Amino acid sequence: MLHDTILILDFGSQVTQLIARRVREAHVYCEVHPCDVSSAWVREFAASGRLKGIILSGSHASVYEVDDKAPDAVFELGVPVLGICYGMQTMAQQLGGQVSGGDKREFGYAEVRAHGHTRLLQGIEDFRTAEGHGMLKVWMSHGDKVTALPPGFKVMASTPSCPIAGMADETRHYYGVQFHPEVTHTVQGRAILNRFVLDICAAKPDWVMGNYIDEAVARIREQVGDEEVILGLSGGVDSSVAAALIHRAIGEQLTCVFVDHGLLRKDEGKMVIDMFAGQLHANIVAVDASAQFLGHLQGVADPEQKRKIIGREFVEVFKAQAAKLKAGGNGHKGATFLAQGTIYPDVIESGGAKSKKAVTIKSHHNVGGLPEQLGLKLLEPLRDLFKDEVRELGVALGLPPAMVYRHPFPGPGLGVRILGEVKKEYADLLREADAIFIEELRNFRDEASGKSWYDLTSQAFAVFLPVKSVGVMGDGRTYDYVVALRAVQTSDFMTADWAELPYALLKKVSSRIINEVRGINRVTYDVSSKPPATIEWE
């Protein structure tokens, strides 16, 4: 790709992905790589002619306790550099300044005074003090601080407890901020990053999904040639968009395998088949393996065991179908590629885990593993994209917005939304309750914004609780199951607040579930935020 590029070097921060997302939101392409890449690698990256600037991320470590530093080439290429938190500290230390442990740590909200009218902060402020000082409302997360500026730098920002909360060498276009502009808590964070990327680095904002399709299609055709591809189609956003993109590129050379494990949402299988077979005219093999999955889950209550069983059985079912497709026949010569809906956060998180720079977030099933078991080459057409970009791409490819903007659904499906043992009876009850909840979220609109409550929530679902409670229906006594409703609002899924749904909406949902789903007589609403709770219950 020949897009202007911002290189982000990751020192292990949990929010490095947010830096990349903010840069992409400015329609500028960026890549995240571990901080320990070599100077030769950085020079080679720059030799492509597309490198416009470098951002150094934060870290949980202290610069005087670890060897992690930016490659020397970063400060030899003549491109603008922005250091964030640890990134500012390593910039200071490497260029001749000093970093020390602070007497007072800063975590959370802070108000930063801007100094010197630097290009990075010029005209960007949240309010002014009575003395006329421009102030920024920011988010801090640090214990160390820069105590002596490197030669050529001046103070760009300060707080009472952190006299050097920002520094700048305007001649070389080097900037450092102790706060985190990538998080939404820093009110002007997007404006600051846009100033760096678009103005100081002069990167062209040409990273647009509508234009990306032709580029991606050409790359898929070049990689695949006249060979054939199989893809595990889950019905989720990532696999659906990957399928639509690959089908656009190679048509009949793609075969999608859709596995129904009996733990899908209501009518999910029908929707997927109708969309891909009916409208896109893609080759699709549908496998009903619900009896197999539910049989292996019988008597298993531990969430991690359930996940492992569901993952294992999916691999077994998919391997059986892949073997048939590899063998060819019916006009097909046999698949040699496995396509996966891997997206950029999966790649970043797996890379961080391998480099051990980050505290482990998670490993991801899409990155490695299955292709080796199947003896197939790997095709990952979305691996450069974030989730919001995948959604934009899906709409540009002609997928219905209702499919593309569906709330996230876990890989194990309802298996981790049924607490304890999974039974067909429980899955059937939960499917109906969940469908009613989602339908009413779509129906109810917020008066102020005019948007549906489905669009105003980031994730919403019902959870089946394996307990019974006494109820009264008519003149009779009932002893039936309980479901919990969960709806959250979040910008990044790292933290989330429970959604303050209107009482009228909750009342309607509860009434419908209790009256329409025979076997459920009580509905509760989960008012836990993340943290301390997680978004899913298991």
Short mmCIF file of C-alpha atoms in Angstrom, two decimals, residues 3 13 16 21 53 60 64 108 111 114 171 201 242 250 262 266 279 286 314 330 345 363 376-377 391 425 487 530:
data_model
loop_
_atom_site.label_atom_id
_atom_site.label_comp_id
_atom_site.label_asym_id
_atom_site.label_seq_id
_atom_site.Cartn_x
_atom_site.Cartn_y
_atom_site.Cartn_z
CA HIS A 3 -0.80 5.47 1.66
CA SER A 13 0.41 0.22 26.87
CA THR A 16 -1.95 1.71 22.19
CA ARG A 21 -7.89 4.17 16.04
CA GLY A 53 5.57 10.57 11.34
CA HIS A 60 3.34 0.24 32.40
CA TYR A 64 15.07 3.82 34.26
CA GLY A 108 -7.23 10.09 36.15
CA GLU A 111 -6.12 20.08 34.19
CA ALA A 114 -0.44 25.06 27.98
CA THR A 171 12.88 22.90 15.01
CA CYS A 201 3.22 15.40 9.63
CA ALA A 242 -14.55 -10.94 4.82
CA ILE A 250 -12.94 -14.14 -6.75
CA GLY A 262 -27.35 -24.75 18.26
CA LYS A 266 -33.06 -16.42 16.75
CA GLN A 279 -28.53 -12.18 -2.50
CA ALA A 286 -24.67 -25.15 5.88
CA PHE A 314 -16.12 -26.22 15.77
CA ASN A 330 -18.61 -30.94 -8.47
CA PRO A 345 -6.77 -5.61 17.07
CA SER A 363 -4.75 -14.67 22.66
CA LEU A 376 -4.11 -24.70 4.00
CA LYS A 377 -2.61 -21.32 3.20
CA ARG A 391 -18.30 -1.98 9.40
CA GLU A 425 -34.44 -26.12 26.58
CA ALA A 487 -27.18 -3.32 27.96
CA LYS A 530 -17.06 -2.57 33.55
#
